[in-house]
Each structure stands twice: as structure tokens, then as C-alpha cells.
Coordinates of C-alpha atoms in Angstrom, one line a residue:
X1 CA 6.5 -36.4 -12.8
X2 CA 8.6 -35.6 -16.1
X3 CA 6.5 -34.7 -19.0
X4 CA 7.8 -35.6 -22.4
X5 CA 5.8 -32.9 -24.5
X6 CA 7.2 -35.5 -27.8
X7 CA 5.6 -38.4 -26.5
X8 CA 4.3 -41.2 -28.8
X9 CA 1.1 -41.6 -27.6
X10 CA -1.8 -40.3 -29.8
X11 CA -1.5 -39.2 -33.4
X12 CA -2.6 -36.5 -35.8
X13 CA -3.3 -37.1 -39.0
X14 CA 0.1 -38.2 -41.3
X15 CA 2.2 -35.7 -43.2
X16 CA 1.0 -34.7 -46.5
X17 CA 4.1 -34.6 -49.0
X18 CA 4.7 -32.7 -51.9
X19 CA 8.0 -33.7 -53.2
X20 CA 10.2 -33.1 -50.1
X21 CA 7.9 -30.7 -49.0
X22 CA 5.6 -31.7 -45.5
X23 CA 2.6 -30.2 -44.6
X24 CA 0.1 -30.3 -41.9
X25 CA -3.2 -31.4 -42.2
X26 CA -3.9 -27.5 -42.5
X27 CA -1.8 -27.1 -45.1
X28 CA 0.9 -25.6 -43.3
X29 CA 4.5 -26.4 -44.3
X30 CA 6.3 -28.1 -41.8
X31 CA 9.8 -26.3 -41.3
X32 CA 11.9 -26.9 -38.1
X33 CA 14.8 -25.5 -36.6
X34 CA 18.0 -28.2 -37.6
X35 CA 18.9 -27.5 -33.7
X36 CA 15.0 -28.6 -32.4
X37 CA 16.1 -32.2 -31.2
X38 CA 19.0 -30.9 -29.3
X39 CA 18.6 -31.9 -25.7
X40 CA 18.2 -29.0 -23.0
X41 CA 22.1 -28.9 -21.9
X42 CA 23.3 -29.3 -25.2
X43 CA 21.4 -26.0 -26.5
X44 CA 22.5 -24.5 -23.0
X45 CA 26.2 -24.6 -24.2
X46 CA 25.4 -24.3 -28.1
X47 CA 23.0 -21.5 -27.5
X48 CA 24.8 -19.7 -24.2
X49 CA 24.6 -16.2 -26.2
X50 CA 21.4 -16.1 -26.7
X51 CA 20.5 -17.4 -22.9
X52 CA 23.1 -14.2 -22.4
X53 CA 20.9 -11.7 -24.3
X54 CA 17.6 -13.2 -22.6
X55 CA 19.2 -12.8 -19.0
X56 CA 20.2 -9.4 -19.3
X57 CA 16.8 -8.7 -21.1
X58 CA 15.3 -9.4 -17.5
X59 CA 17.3 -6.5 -15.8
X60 CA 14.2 -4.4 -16.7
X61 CA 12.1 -6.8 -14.5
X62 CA 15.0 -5.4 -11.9
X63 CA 13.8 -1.6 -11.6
X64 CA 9.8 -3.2 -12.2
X65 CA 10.6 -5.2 -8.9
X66 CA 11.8 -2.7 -7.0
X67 CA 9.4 0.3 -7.9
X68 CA 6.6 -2.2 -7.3
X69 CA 7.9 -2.7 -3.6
X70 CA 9.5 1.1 -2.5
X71 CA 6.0 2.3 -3.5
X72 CA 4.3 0.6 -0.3
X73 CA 7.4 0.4 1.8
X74 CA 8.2 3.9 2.2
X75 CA 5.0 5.0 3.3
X76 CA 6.3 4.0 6.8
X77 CA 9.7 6.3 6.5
X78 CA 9.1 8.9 9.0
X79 CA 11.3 11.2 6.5
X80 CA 8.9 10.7 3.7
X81 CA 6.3 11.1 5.8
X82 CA 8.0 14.6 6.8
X83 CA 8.6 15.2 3.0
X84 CA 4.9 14.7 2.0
X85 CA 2.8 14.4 4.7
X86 CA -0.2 16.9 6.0
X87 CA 0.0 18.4 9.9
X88 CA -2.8 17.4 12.1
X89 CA -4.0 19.6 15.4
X90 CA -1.0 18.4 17.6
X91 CA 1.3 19.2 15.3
X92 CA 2.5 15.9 13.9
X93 CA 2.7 14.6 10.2
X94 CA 1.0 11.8 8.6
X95 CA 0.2 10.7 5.0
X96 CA -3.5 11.4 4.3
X97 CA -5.8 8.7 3.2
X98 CA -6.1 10.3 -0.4
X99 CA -2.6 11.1 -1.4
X100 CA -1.8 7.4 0.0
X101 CA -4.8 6.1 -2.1
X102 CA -4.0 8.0 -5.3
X103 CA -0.1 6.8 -5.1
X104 CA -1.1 3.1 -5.2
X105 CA -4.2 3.4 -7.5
X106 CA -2.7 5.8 -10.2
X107 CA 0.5 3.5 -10.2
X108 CA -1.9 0.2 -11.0
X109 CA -3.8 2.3 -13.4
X110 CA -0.9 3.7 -15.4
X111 CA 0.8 0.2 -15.2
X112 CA -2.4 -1.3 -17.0
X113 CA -2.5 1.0 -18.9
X114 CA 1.3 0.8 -20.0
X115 CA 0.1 -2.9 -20.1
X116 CA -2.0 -2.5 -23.3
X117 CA -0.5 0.3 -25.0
X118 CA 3.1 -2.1 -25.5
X119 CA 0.5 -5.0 -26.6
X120 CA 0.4 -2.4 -29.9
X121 CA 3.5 -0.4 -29.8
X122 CA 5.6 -3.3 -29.8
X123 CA 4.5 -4.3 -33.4
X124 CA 4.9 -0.8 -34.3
X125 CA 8.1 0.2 -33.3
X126 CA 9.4 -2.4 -32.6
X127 CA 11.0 -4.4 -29.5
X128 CA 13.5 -2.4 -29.3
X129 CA 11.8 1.1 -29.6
X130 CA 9.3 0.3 -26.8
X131 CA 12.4 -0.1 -24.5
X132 CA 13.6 3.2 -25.3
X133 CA 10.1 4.2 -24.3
X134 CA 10.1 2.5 -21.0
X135 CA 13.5 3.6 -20.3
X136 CA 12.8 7.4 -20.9
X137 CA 9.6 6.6 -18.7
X138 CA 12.2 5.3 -16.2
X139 CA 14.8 7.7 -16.4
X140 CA 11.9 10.7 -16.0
X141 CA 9.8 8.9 -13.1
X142 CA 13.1 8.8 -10.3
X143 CA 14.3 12.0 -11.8
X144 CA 10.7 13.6 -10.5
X145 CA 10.8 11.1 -7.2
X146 CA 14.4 12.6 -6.5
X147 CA 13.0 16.2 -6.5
X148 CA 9.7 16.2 -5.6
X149 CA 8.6 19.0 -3.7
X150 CA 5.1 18.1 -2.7
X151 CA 2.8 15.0 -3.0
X152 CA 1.6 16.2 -6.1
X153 CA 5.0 15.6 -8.0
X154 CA 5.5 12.7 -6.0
X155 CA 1.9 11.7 -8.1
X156 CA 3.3 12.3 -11.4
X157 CA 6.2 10.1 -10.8
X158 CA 3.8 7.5 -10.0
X159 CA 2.2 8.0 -13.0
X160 CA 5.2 8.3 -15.5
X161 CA 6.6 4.7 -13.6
X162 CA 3.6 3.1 -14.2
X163 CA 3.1 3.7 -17.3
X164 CA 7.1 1.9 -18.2
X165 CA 6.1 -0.8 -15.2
X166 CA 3.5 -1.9 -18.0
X167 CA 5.6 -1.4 -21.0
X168 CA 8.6 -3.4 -19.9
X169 CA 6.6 -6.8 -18.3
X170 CA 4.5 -6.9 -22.4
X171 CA 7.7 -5.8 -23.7
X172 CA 10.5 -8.2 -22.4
X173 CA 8.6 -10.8 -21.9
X174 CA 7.3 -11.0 -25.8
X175 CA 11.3 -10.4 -26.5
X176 CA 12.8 -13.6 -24.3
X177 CA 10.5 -15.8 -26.0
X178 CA 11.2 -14.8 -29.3
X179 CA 14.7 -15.4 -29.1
X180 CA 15.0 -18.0 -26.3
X181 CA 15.4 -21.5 -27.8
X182 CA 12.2 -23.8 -27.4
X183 CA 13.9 -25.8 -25.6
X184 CA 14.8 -24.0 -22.6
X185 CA 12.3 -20.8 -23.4
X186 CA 10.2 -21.5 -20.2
X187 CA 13.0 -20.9 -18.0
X188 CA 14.0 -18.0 -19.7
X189 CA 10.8 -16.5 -19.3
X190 CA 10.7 -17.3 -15.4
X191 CA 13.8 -14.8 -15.4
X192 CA 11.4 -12.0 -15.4
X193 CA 9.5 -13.5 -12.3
X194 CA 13.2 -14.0 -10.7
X195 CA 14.1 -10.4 -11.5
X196 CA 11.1 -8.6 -10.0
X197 CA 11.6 -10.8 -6.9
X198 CA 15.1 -9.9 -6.5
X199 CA 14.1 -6.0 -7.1
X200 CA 11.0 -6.6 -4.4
X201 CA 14.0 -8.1 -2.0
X202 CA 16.4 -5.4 -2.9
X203 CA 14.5 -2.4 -1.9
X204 CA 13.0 -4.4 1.1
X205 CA 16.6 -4.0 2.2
X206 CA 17.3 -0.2 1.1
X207 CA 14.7 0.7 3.3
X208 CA 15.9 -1.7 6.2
X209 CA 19.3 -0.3 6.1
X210 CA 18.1 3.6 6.0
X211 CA 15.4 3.0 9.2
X212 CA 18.9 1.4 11.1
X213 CA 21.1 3.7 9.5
X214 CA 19.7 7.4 8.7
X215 CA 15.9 6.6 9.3
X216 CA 15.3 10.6 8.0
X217 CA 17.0 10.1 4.4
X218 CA 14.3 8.6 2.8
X219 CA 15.6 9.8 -0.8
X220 CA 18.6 6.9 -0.4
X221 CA 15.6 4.6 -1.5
X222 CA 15.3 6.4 -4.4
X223 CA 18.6 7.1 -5.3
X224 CA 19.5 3.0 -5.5
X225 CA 17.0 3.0 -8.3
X226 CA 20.1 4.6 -11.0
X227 CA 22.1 1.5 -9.7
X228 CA 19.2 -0.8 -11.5
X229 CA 18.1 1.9 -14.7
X230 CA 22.2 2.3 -14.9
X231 CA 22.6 -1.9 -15.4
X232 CA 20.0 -2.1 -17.8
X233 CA 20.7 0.6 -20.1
X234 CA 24.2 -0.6 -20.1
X235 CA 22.5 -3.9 -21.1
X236 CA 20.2 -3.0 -23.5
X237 CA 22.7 -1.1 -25.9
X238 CA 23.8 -4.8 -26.6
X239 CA 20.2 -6.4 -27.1
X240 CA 19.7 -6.9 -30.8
X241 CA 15.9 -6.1 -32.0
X242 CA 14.1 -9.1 -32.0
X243 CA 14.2 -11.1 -35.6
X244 CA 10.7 -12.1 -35.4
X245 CA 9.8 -8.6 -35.2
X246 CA 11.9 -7.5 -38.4
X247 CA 10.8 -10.5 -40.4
X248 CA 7.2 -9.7 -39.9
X249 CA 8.3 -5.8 -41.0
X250 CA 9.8 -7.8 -44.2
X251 CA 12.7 -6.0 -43.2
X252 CA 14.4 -9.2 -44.2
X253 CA 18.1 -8.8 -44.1
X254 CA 17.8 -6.5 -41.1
X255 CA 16.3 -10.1 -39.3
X256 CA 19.1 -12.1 -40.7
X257 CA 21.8 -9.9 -39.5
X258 CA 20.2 -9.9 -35.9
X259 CA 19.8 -14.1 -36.1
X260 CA 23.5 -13.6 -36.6
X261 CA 24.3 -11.7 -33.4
X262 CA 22.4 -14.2 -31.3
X263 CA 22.6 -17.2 -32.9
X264 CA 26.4 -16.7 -35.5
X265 CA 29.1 -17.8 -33.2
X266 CA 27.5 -21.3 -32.9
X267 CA 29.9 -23.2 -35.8
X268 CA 27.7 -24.2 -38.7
X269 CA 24.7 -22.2 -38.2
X270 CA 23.6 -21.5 -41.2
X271 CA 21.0 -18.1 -41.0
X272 CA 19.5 -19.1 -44.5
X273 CA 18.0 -22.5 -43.2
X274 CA 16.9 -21.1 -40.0
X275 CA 15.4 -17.9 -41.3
X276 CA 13.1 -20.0 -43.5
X277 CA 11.6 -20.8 -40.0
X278 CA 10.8 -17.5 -39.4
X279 CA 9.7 -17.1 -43.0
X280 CA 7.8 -20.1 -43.3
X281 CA 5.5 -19.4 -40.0
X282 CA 5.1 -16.1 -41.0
X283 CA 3.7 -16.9 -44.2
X284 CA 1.3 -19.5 -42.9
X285 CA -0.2 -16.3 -40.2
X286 CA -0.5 -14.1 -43.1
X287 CA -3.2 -16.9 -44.6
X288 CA -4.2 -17.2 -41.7
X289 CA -5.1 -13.7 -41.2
X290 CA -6.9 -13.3 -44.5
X291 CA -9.3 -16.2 -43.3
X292 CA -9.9 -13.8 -40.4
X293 CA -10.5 -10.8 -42.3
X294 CA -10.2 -8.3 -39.5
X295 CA -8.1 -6.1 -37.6
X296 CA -5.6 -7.4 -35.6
X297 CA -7.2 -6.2 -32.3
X298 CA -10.2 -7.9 -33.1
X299 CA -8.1 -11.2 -34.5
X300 CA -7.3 -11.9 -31.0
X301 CA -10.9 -12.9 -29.8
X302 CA -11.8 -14.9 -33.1
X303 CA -11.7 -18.7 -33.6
X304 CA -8.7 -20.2 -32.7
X305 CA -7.1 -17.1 -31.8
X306 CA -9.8 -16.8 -28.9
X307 CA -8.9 -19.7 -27.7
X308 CA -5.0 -18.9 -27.7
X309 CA -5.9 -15.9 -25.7
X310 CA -7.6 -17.2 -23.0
X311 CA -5.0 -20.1 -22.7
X312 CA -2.5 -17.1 -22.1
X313 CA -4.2 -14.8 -19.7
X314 CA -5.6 -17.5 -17.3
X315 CA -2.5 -18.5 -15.7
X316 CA -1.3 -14.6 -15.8
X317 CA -4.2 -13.7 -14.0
X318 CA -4.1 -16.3 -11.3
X319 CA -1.5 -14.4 -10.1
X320 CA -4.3 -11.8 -8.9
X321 CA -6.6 -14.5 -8.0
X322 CA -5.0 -17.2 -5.8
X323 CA -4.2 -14.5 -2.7
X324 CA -1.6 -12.5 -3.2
X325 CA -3.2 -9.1 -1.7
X326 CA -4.0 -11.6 1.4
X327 CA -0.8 -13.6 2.2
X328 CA 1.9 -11.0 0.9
X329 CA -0.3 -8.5 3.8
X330 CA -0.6 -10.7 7.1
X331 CA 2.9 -12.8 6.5
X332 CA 4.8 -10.3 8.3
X333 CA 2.2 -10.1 10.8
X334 CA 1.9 -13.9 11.6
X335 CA 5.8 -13.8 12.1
X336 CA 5.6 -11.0 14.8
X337 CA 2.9 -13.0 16.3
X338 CA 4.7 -16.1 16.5
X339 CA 7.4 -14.0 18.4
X340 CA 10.0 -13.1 15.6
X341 CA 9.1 -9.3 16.4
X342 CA 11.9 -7.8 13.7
X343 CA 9.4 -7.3 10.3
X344 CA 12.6 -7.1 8.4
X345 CA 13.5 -10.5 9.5
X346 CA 9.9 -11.9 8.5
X347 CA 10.0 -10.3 4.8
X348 CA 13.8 -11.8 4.5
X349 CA 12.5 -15.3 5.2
X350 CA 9.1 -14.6 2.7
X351 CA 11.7 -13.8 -0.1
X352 CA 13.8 -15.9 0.5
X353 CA 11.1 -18.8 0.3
X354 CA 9.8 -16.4 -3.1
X355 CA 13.6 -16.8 -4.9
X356 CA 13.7 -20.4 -3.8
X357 CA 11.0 -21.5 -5.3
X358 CA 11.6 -19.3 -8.7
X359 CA 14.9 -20.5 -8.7
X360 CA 13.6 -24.8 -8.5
X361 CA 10.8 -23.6 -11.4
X362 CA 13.7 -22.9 -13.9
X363 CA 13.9 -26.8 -13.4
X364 CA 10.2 -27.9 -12.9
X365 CA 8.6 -25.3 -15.6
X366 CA 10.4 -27.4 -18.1
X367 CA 10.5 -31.2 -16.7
X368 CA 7.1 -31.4 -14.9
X369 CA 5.2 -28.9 -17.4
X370 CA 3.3 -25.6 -17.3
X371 CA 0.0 -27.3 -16.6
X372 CA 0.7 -29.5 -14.1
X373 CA 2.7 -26.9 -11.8
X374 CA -0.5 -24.6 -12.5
X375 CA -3.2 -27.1 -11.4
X376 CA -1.5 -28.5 -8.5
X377 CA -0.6 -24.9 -7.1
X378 CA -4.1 -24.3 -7.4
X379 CA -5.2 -27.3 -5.3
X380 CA -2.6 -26.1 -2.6
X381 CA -3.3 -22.3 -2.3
X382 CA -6.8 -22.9 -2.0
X383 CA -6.1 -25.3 0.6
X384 CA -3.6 -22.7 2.1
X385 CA -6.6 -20.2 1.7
X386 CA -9.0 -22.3 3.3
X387 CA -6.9 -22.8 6.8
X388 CA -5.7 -18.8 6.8
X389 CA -9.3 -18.2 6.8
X390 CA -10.3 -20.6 9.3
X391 CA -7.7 -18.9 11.7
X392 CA -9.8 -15.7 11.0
X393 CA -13.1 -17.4 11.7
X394 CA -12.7 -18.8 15.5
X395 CA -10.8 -18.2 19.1
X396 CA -7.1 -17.3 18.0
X397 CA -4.7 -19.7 19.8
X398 CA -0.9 -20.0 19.8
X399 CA -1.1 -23.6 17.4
X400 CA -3.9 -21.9 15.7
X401 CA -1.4 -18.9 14.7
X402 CA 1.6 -21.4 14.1
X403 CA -0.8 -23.0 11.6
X404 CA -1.7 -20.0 9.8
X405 CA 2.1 -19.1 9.6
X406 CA 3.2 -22.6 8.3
X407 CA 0.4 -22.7 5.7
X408 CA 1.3 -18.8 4.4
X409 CA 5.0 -19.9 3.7
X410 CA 3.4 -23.3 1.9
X411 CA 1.5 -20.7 -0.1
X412 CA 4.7 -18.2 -0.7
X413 CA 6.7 -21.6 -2.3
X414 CA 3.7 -22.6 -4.2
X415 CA 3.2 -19.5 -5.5
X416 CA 6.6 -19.3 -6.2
X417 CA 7.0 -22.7 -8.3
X418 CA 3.8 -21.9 -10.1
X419 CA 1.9 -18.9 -10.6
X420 CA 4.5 -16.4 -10.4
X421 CA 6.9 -17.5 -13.3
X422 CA 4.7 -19.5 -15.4
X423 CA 1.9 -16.9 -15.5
X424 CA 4.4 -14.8 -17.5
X425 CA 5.8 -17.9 -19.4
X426 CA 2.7 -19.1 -20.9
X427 CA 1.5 -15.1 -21.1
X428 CA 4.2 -14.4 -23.4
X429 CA 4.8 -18.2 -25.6
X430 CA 1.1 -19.2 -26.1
X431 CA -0.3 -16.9 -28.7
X432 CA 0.7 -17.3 -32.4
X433 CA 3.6 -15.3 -33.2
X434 CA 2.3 -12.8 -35.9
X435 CA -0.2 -12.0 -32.4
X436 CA 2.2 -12.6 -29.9
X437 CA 2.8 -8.7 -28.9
X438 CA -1.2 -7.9 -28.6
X439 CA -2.4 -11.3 -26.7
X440 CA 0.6 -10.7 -24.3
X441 CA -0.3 -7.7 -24.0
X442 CA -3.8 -8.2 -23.5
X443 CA -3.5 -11.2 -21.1
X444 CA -0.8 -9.0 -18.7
X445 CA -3.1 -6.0 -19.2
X446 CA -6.1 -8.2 -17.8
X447 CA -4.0 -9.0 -14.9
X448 CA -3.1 -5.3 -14.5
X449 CA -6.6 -4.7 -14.7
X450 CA -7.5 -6.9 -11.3
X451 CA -4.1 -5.4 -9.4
X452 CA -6.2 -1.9 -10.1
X453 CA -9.5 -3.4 -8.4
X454 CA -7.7 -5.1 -6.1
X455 CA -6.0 -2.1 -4.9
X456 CA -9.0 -0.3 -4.1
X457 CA -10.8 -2.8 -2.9
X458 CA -9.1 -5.3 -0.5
X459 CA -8.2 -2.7 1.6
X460 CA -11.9 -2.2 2.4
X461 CA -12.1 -5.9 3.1
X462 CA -9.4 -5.7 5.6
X463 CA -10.3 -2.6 7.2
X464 CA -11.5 -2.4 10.8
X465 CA -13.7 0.8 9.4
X466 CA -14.5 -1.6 6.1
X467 CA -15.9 -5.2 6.0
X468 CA -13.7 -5.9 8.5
X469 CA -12.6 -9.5 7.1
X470 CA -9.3 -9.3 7.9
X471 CA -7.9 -12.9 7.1
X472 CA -11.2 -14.1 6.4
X473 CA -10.9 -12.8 2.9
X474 CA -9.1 -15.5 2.2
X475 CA -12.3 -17.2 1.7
X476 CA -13.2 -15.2 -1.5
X477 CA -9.6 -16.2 -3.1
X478 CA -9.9 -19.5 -2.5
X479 CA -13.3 -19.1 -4.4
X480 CA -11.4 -16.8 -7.3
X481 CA -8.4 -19.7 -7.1
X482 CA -11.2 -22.3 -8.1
X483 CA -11.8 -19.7 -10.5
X484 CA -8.8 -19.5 -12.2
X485 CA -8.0 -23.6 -11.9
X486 CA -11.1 -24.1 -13.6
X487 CA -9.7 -21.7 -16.7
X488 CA -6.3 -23.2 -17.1
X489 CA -7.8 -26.9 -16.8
X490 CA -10.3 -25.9 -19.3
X491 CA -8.1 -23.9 -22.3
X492 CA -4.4 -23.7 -21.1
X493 CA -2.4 -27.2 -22.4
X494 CA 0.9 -27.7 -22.3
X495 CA 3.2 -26.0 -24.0
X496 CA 6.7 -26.9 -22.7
X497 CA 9.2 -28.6 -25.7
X498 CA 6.4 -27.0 -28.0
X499 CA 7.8 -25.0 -31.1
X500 CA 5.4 -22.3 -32.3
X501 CA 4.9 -24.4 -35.8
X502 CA 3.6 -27.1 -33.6
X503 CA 1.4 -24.7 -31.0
X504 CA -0.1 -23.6 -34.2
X505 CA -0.7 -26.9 -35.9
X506 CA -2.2 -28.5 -32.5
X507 CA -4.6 -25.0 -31.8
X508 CA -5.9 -24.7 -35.5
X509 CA -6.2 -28.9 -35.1
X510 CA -8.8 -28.0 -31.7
X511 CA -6.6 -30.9 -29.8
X512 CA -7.9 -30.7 -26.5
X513 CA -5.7 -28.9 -23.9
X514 CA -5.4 -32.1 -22.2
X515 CA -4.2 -33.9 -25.2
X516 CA -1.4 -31.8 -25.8
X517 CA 1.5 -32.9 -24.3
X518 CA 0.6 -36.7 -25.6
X519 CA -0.2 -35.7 -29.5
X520 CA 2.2 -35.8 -32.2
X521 CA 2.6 -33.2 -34.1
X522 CA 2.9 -33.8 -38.3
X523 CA 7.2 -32.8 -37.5
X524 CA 7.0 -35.6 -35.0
X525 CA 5.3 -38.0 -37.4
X526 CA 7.6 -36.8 -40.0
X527 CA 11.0 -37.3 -38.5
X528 CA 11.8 -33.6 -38.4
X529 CA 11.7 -33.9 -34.5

């Protein structure tokens, strides 16, 4: 299916002119981009600086990745374990239930917390200045990992990473889709996804190659960390602050100069003409705003702006909700039931089906649409759900188990092509731009906030001392998945080919969000696209 988000198929009401002026039925002016009919390829090669900027911008999602995945994997390093762990009567170490606990839940909780606090500080100091925030979060959370003494320090690290884990996933994604072209800014945005999975897959092999190599050096995980915060600090000396952000500050020349450094080298581009994009949807939020008569927190969950935010954090959330506590924890195990004994080998072929499927939704996330990828994922992880579940429920048996293992990798690819990029696509495009930062940051910080109960809580699901579930459990995701489906049917449209004059015109019009991708916009009806 190939969704033309332009098609001519209903209509909103005509343009209202005022000399050469056009307006919206809202009274907005209508002011596009001169490059906004450009096809996909041709603002690939027009635009490849800015696509430049964006991709490095995702070498943050790099050290997120891989912090996210050493934090679990090297409980099982008998080093680390040596390191941290308590001594029981016969004189061996393990890691106790609390410190293993408070590792994992602090993390989460700093990370949602990190989460909400860059849905603020972005707007206050910037793009920009919340990456020097994260980075010195960065730089101070390995430095403490490298020389911990006791599990205590090894907690604070935790903490301190958590806290830029949250800041850079509101941060970076807010900043690729304020400079990405509308054209190809959902792809851009599933660079983030792409980055954390390479991270995930990067120190799933640190810690292969230190169990085969030097199973005893545990700190080698740590130390490849510099390798990703070194990359991205060299990269983000170069990212220009976002112009968005500075033309909101009124900081008006300051905005044109950075338009220049992304946007100047293409011959022609005229920063006067495109600014007055900026300008012109920035003056209609300020109205806007003084309709709403409130503080910006509180702007989020009124009117139109409510429904904005729920169409962002639906799909981000979904992430949480369609199994990925379940299926990312028994994969490994299926495979070394199945006979492929090697867990290595088993996570390899899980991110490898991960970064496959990623790398196809650069492709899909802007031909097939946001929506559809989200609702038909939906239908198949809750089937995928349903049948891991039934291979909980009865007799275990070798095509039973071979089942269960090809319906987990259907889920991984799904999950893969759908929840895990879009989820941070629509997070971070859907909400107005004046709003963007907070309603990111509120949508990812509501998806932080189910990783925290998650983490305390499916572990007593699977537990042979808990509720003892195991793989049933998968029966309450497929409920949460129907959930989450039911949300993104009901207040997420589609937004791919969308400018933000036109998300704005279509929300503040109340077009249904399964109406979108067939209305035209007043620029459609106009000419201007």
C-alpha cells in the first residue's frame, strides 16, 4: 500500500484571500516552504547536509543503546560479579536481589525522569544546551562505572546515566524533526530507533568477546563506552542549535544564520523566504496560545492540544505495551531450546532481525504511512502474543517450541517495522511546534513511566517464587497491545508528507484521524503544494 498523504480526495473549506495573502479557514496564513513539492530523492540530494546533521544527531541514541543493554548483560560477568557482589556461606559471590533490583529500577526512574525534565529544559536552554547537559551526565556516569569501588558507586552511575538516557531520546528526537525536511523527516527520526539498536547489538558483542576472551575484565565493557561519548562529542561540536528554537527566542538573526549552515549551500536558497515559515507558524501559536490562556504545561492537555498529545504518546507507549519485557526475555531461551545452545548466537540473529526491519521502515514509514504500519503491527504482535502464550498454557512439544520460536522472530520484525521507529517519529513530529519540546517530552516520559513499572513488575510475573506466568504473560500484552491499537486508531492520523502548517490546520479543523491522509489542506487547495 503507498499512501499519498496529498491526495485529492476530500476537501476543507477554500482558501480565504487577502490580496496575495491565503488563509486557512482559521485564519492562519498559509506560508510553505518553496522546496515542499520536491519529491523524496530530489530533497535527498538538495537537502544531503541537513540529512548529515540529523544522522550524526542520532550518535547520542549510540551510547543510549548501549547503556540500556550493558546494564542487564553484565550482571552475568563473573568479574563483575567479583567486583560487586556479596559472599554467601560457601564462600562464593553473587549479586544480591536488592543491589540487582535498585540498578535496573533507579536507571528507569532517573531515565523518566530525565524524560520530563528535557520536555522543559529544551525550551529553556535550548537544543543545544540540553546536549551539553546529557553529555556532562554521560561523560560523569562511565567515569564513576570505570572506578567504582562498591555497588553503591556502581548506583550512582546508574543514576547520573539515567538521567542523560532521558535527556537525549526528548532532546534529539525534538532536534531531527525540526530540521529534517518534511519530506523525508520520518526516516530521519527512525535513525534514533536504528542507533539504540546498533548500541543494544554493540555491547551484546563487548561482552561476548570479554566471556571468550578475558571473561574476568569486566571493565572492557565499560571502557568501549568513550569509543561512542568520543563520536558524538566530536559530532555535536558541528550541530547548529535548532532554528525553530531561536526563532521562538526571537533571537531572529541567530535562527537565520543557523538556516544558513543547514540549509545555505543549496544554490538559491533564499533564508528570507524560508524564515517567514518559521515566522509565520510561530506567530499563528502565539494566537493560539492567548486563546488558551495558560501555562504551557497545562496547554498540553487543552483543546486541540490534548488531542495532539495523546496522538503522540500512543504509538510511543506501545512500545511498552505490545511485549517487549516478554519476547526480548524468552527469545534467547526458545533458541537454546530449539538446539542453537550458543545465547550469543540467538541475540545475533534477534538483532539482526531488529536492524532489518528498522532499516526497511526508513522506506515503509514514509510510503505506507505511520498509521497503517502501527495498526497492522498491532494486529500481528497480538497474534504473536496469543500463540507465545498458548505454548505456556499446555504440554510443551518440540513443534510446539518451534512455533513459539518462529512467532517471537515475527514479533522482533514487526516490532521492528512499526513500533520501534515510528513510536519516536510520531512522539517527536505530531505536537505543534511552539509545544513540540513538552508533548515529546511528555509522551516519551509516559513511556519511561511504564519501562519503570514494568521493571518491577514483570519480573514477579515470570518468577518461579512470583506468579509464576512465565510465557503466559503474554496474555496480558496482547490485552495492553489491544490497548494501545485502540489509541492510535482512535487519535493518531497520519502524518507522513504533513508540514507542521498543515498538522496544525487539519487538528485545529478536528478532521478525523482517519481522514487525514485523504483531506486537502487550504496549501493543497491553493496551489502552494
Amino acid at each position: 500500500m503507498d499512501i499519498d498523504p496529498k491526495a485529492d480526495v476530500e476537501h476543507i473549506d477554500a482558501p480565504i484571500r487577502d490580496g496575495e495573502k491565503v488563509t486557512t479557514a482559521t485564519g492562519a496564513a498559509v506560508v510553505e516552504s518553496a522546496y515542499a513539492n520536491l519529491s523524496r530523492w530530489q530533497i535527498v540530494k538538495t537537502f544531503w547536509l541537513a540529512i548529515i546533521f540529523a544522522a550524526v544527531a542520532t550518535f547520542g541514541s549510540l551510547t543510549d543503546g548501549y547503556e540500556f543493554a550493558v546494564t542487564a548483560g553484565i550482571l552475568a560477568n563473573q568479574g563483575f560479579i567479583n567486583k560487586f557482589g556479596l559472599t554467601n556461606a560457601a564462600g562464593e559471590k553473587f549479586l544480591g536481589a536488592t543491589m540487582i533490583s535498585l540498578w535496573g529500577g533507579l536507571l528507569s526512574v532517573t531515565t523518566f525522569l530525565g524524560q520530563i525534565i528535557a520536555g522543559w529544559s529544551n525550551d529553556v536552554i535550548g537544543r543545544k544546551g540540553n546536549m551539553y547537559i546529557f553529555t556532562a551526565f554521560f561523560i560523569i556516569g562511565v567515569t564513576l562505572e570505570c572506578v567504582s569501588k562498591d555497588w553503591k558507586m556502581w548506583l550512582a552511575a546508574k543514576t547520573l546515566f539515567g538521567c542523560g538516557l532521558g535527556m537525549v531520546q526528548v532532546t534529539m528526537t525534538t532536534y531531527i524533526s525540526e530540521i529534517a525536511p518534511t519530506q523525508v523527516r520520518g526516516a530521519l527520526l527512525a535513525l534514533y530507533s536504528l542507533g539504540f539498536a546498533l548500541g543494544q547489538f554493540a555491547s551484546s558483542i563487548a561482552l561476548q568477546v570479554i566471556q571468550t576472551t578475558d571473561p574476568l575484565n569486566w571493565l572492557r565493557a565499560v571502557y568501549t563506552q568513550w569509543i561512542f561519548i568520543g563520536l558524538w562529542i566530536i559530532g555535536m561540536v558541528f550541530l547548529p542549535e535548532s532554528p525553530w528554537h531561536l526563532a521562538r527566542q526571537k533571537k531572529v538573526e541567530q535562527a537565520k544564520k543557523s538556516m544558513k549552515r543547514i540549509y545555505g549551500h543549496v544554490a538559491g536558497y533564499d533564508v528570507e523566504r524560508e524564515f517567514l515559515v518559521l515566522a509565520t507558524e510561530i506567530e499563528h501559536a502565539e494566537f493560539i496560545r492567548e486563546e488558551m490562556q495558560g501555562h504551557k504545561i497545562v496547554e498540553i492537555f487543552r483543546g486541540v492540544n490534548l488531542r495532539r498529545t495523546l496522538a503522540s504518546t500512543f504509538p510511543i507507549v506501545l512500545q511498552q505495551l505490545c511485549g517487549v519485557p516478554i519476547f526480548f526475555s524468552y527469545l534467547t531461551y526458545f533458541f537454546q531450546m530449539a538446539g542453537l545452545k550458543d545465547p550469543f548466537v540467538a541475540s545475533v540473529i534477534m538483532y539482526v532481525l531488529l536492524l532489518a526491519g528498522i532499516i526497511i521502515s526508513f522506506w515503509t514509514t514514509e510510503r505506507v504511512g505511520r498509521r497503517p504500519l502501527l495498526l497492522y503491527g498491532c494486529v500481528i504482535m497480538f497474534i504473536a502474543n496469543i500463540g507465545l502464550g498458548l505454548s505456556g498454557s499446555f504440554t510443551i512439544t518440540s513443534s510446539a517450541l518451534n512455533a513459539s520460536l518462529a512467532m517471537s522472530c515475527i514479533w522482533v520484525f514487526t516490532y521492528a517495522m512499526s513500533a520501534a521507529p515510528i513510536g519516536f517519529v510520531v512522539a517527536a513530529e505530531t505536537a505543534t511546534p511552539r509545544l513540540k519540546s513538552l508533548t515529546t517530552g511528555f509522551a516519551i516520559g509516559c513511556y519511561g513511566a511504564l519501562n519503570v513499572v514494568f521493571q518491577f513488575t514483570v519480573p514477579l510475573m515470570l518468577a518461579a517464587d512470583g506468579a509464576n506466568w512465565g510465557v503466559k504473560a503474554a496474555y496480558l500484552f496482547a490485552g495492553l497491545t489491544v490497548f494501545g491499537a485502540l489509541g492510535i486508531f482512535f487519535f493518531t492520523p497520519e502524518t507522513s508528507g504533513r508540514t507542521f502548517s498543515e498538522m496544525d490546520e487539519l487538528f485545529e479543523l478536528r478532521i478525523s484521524p482517519r481522514h487525514f491522509a485523504k483531506t486537502q489542506t487550504t496549501a493543497q487547495k491553493a496551489g502552494i503544494l
